[in-house]
Each structure stands twice: as structure tokens, then as C-alpha cells.
């Protein structure tokens, strides 16, 4: 990919309040609240998102929910190839027209939750060294999309996403706090998370009801703990947080059944864990120890 091809872009910065409103008016676009459409109009935030992805001519960017393309435009100048997945059919002709000058941008109409992303990455980014997901995610499907990206074990370098600030806090929370939960454990199992920046609601059109944050996940080559049965590991994690006020022994009883109450109470102790602790205090290593012990006698 030549620098000239990579640097092609629509005329005028899309990610500004004026340009965004011009595009909306030109195409007669109306926002659908059900699709979580809030367009980012802050150049500094856009730059921080792109910088966090560590892109280059030999790397690709998979975007989910491009809207009218404010982030797409910046990605097109930073990456060798951009594939942007948009669910709203009304936005497809707008994006295709705006990005017609950009040979390295491909617009894909579809639902990211239903598409075979592994196949899409293999087909659309063939020949590139690494691929990252870079997106301002629709907040109503943030967690399902994140879990799909992680659980499908896609060949990704980074996942850099704008999410609701509260979700960012849960994604990056260490053990012991109220934000720490099953999402925190899952994220740390698959990746190393960090908050890039916080983003006020005022830099969106229309402004959402919550503040946001940009989070970067650096995908791990392998999980930081050895787990015998991954499905069992996540069953234990979800059970431990099912009733946050209950002890680990009580939540494990709910998982195993009342007939195995004594086993549920003894299981943590057999791993050197106080059964009176709550799930929010357990580390990944402790969850792994419980799951591995339980996997020895799953029935």
C-alpha cells in the first residue's frame, strides 16, 4: 500500500461539529436512539483513539459502528486497510460516497454480532502484518461485542474501544472493589486492559446521557492462568458474582445444587480460600484454582 493511497481521505474533517451537522443535513439523516447513535466530534479524542491502536501501513483496522465516518477517516490515514462494519442500512450509501476517494477503506453492511469476524479478517486484511479493532461501540451492545471479540480468539493485536465510562471501570477494575466483576475477570483472562482517556458527553452529536472512556486491550498470546476446563472456569466466575452479597460458599452451592452443599463449602478451603469470602475479592489465580479443582469432579 503506497503512502499516497493510504493518505487519501474525504474532503474536510468529518469529526468536527460543523462538518458532522453538514453531512447529517445533506443526507437528511435522523438518529435512531435504539441503535445507540452518538457521533464523536472531537479531533483530540479521535487522535488519542488512533494513536492507542499503534497502526501503520502494514496494519489493518476493523471498525464496528462507524456512523458517518469520523473515526474511519482518521483510521484511513493511519492504517494500510480499514474495514468498517455498519448495521444501519441508511448509513451505507453515505459512507460509500464519503469514502469513495479512499482506496484502503471498505464498508461492510452487517451485524458484528452475527458476522464471521475471523473469516472477514482473513479475507479483508490478507497480506497485512497485524489487525486491531478500533471502534466507538454502540453502548447498548458493548459487552456482547467485547465478549465475542475475546471469546472468538480473533487474530488481533489490540482492541481499542470507546465505551461507557462505567463499563470502562468494570473492564479495568482490580479485585476488591465494587466495579470488579465477571467482565473484569474475562477481560483480564484474554487481554491486558488500560484506560487511554476519559471522554465527556459534550463531544458527541447528539450528546449521550453518560460520560465515556477509551480503553485499550492488548490481546494475550495465552491466558495468565492455566485452566483445565475453560467453560468450567467461566461458570465458576459467573456463579461467584451471581449474588454479590453472598459468600463464595453460598454462590457455589447455587452452582452445584443444594445436594452438594457440603462440597461447595469445602471446595474453597481445599484451594486455600476462605469460603466466607465474596467473589469480588478473588484473583484470576484463585478462580482458576477453584475451577480446576471442580473440573476434577464435575458431576
Coordinates of C-alpha atoms in Angstrom, one line a residue, residues 184-296:
X184 CA -13.3 -7.7 34.8
X185 CA -12.2 -11.3 35.1
X186 CA -13.0 -12.2 31.5
X187 CA -11.1 -9.1 30.1
X188 CA -8.0 -9.9 32.2
X189 CA -8.1 -13.5 31.2
X190 CA -7.9 -12.7 27.5
X191 CA -6.1 -9.3 27.5
X192 CA -4.2 -6.6 29.4
X193 CA -6.6 -3.6 29.8
X194 CA -5.8 0.1 30.3
X195 CA -7.8 3.3 30.2
X196 CA -6.5 5.6 27.5
X197 CA -8.6 8.6 28.4
X198 CA -12.0 9.7 29.7
X199 CA -14.4 11.5 27.3
X200 CA -17.1 13.9 28.3
X201 CA -20.6 13.5 26.9
X202 CA -20.4 17.0 25.4
X203 CA -18.2 15.9 22.5
X204 CA -20.9 13.9 20.8
X205 CA -23.8 14.7 18.5
X206 CA -26.3 14.2 20.0
X207 CA -24.7 14.0 23.5
X208 CA -25.4 10.7 25.3
X209 CA -26.7 10.6 28.9
X210 CA -23.4 9.3 30.2
X211 CA -19.6 10.1 30.0
X212 CA -17.3 7.7 28.2
X213 CA -13.8 6.4 28.2
X214 CA -11.4 4.9 25.7
X215 CA -10.0 1.5 26.7
X216 CA -7.2 -0.4 25.0
X217 CA -7.0 -4.2 25.4
X218 CA -3.7 -5.8 24.3
X219 CA -4.5 -9.4 23.5
X220 CA -2.6 -12.0 25.3
X221 CA -0.8 -14.9 23.4
X222 CA -2.2 -17.1 26.2
X223 CA -4.2 -16.6 29.4
X224 CA -2.2 -15.7 32.5
X225 CA -3.5 -18.7 34.4
X226 CA -3.6 -22.4 33.5
X227 CA -7.2 -23.6 33.3
X228 CA -8.2 -27.3 32.8
X229 CA -11.7 -26.5 31.6
X230 CA -12.3 -23.0 30.3
X231 CA -16.1 -23.4 30.3
X232 CA -15.9 -24.5 34.0
X233 CA -13.7 -21.5 34.8
X234 CA -16.3 -19.1 33.5
X235 CA -19.2 -21.0 35.1
X236 CA -17.4 -20.5 38.5
X237 CA -16.7 -16.9 37.8
X238 CA -20.3 -16.1 36.9
X239 CA -21.6 -18.1 39.9
X240 CA -19.3 -16.2 42.2
X241 CA -20.8 -12.9 41.2
X242 CA -24.4 -14.1 40.8
X243 CA -25.3 -12.8 44.2
X244 CA -22.6 -10.3 45.2
X245 CA -23.6 -10.0 48.8
X246 CA -23.5 -13.8 49.3
X247 CA -20.4 -15.7 50.3
X248 CA -18.4 -17.8 47.9
X249 CA -19.7 -21.0 49.6
X250 CA -23.3 -19.9 49.1
X251 CA -22.8 -18.9 45.5
X252 CA -21.0 -22.2 44.7
X253 CA -24.0 -24.1 46.4
X254 CA -26.3 -22.3 43.9
X255 CA -24.0 -23.5 41.1
X256 CA -23.6 -27.1 42.2
X257 CA -27.0 -27.7 43.8
X258 CA -28.2 -28.0 47.4
X259 CA -27.4 -31.7 47.4
X260 CA -23.7 -30.7 47.1
X261 CA -23.8 -28.0 49.8
X262 CA -21.0 -29.6 51.8
X263 CA -18.8 -29.9 48.7
X264 CA -19.5 -26.3 47.9
X265 CA -18.4 -25.2 51.3
X266 CA -15.3 -27.4 51.3
X267 CA -14.1 -26.6 47.8
X268 CA -12.7 -23.1 48.6
X269 CA -10.9 -24.4 51.7
X270 CA -9.3 -27.1 49.6
X271 CA -7.7 -24.4 47.5
X272 CA -6.6 -22.3 50.5
X273 CA -9.5 -19.9 50.1
X274 CA -11.8 -18.8 52.9
X275 CA -15.3 -19.9 51.9
X276 CA -16.7 -16.9 53.7
X277 CA -15.1 -14.5 51.2
X278 CA -17.1 -12.9 48.4
X279 CA -16.4 -13.3 44.7
X280 CA -15.3 -9.7 44.3
X281 CA -12.2 -10.4 46.4
X282 CA -10.9 -13.3 44.3
X283 CA -8.0 -13.1 41.9
X284 CA -7.8 -14.8 38.5
X285 CA -5.4 -17.4 40.1
X286 CA -7.9 -18.2 42.8
X287 CA -10.8 -18.5 40.3
X288 CA -8.6 -20.8 38.3
X289 CA -7.7 -22.9 41.3
X290 CA -11.4 -23.4 42.1
X291 CA -12.4 -24.2 38.6
X292 CA -9.5 -26.7 38.2
X293 CA -10.4 -28.4 41.4
X294 CA -14.1 -28.6 40.4
X295 CA -13.2 -29.9 37.0
X296 CA -11.7 -33.0 38.7

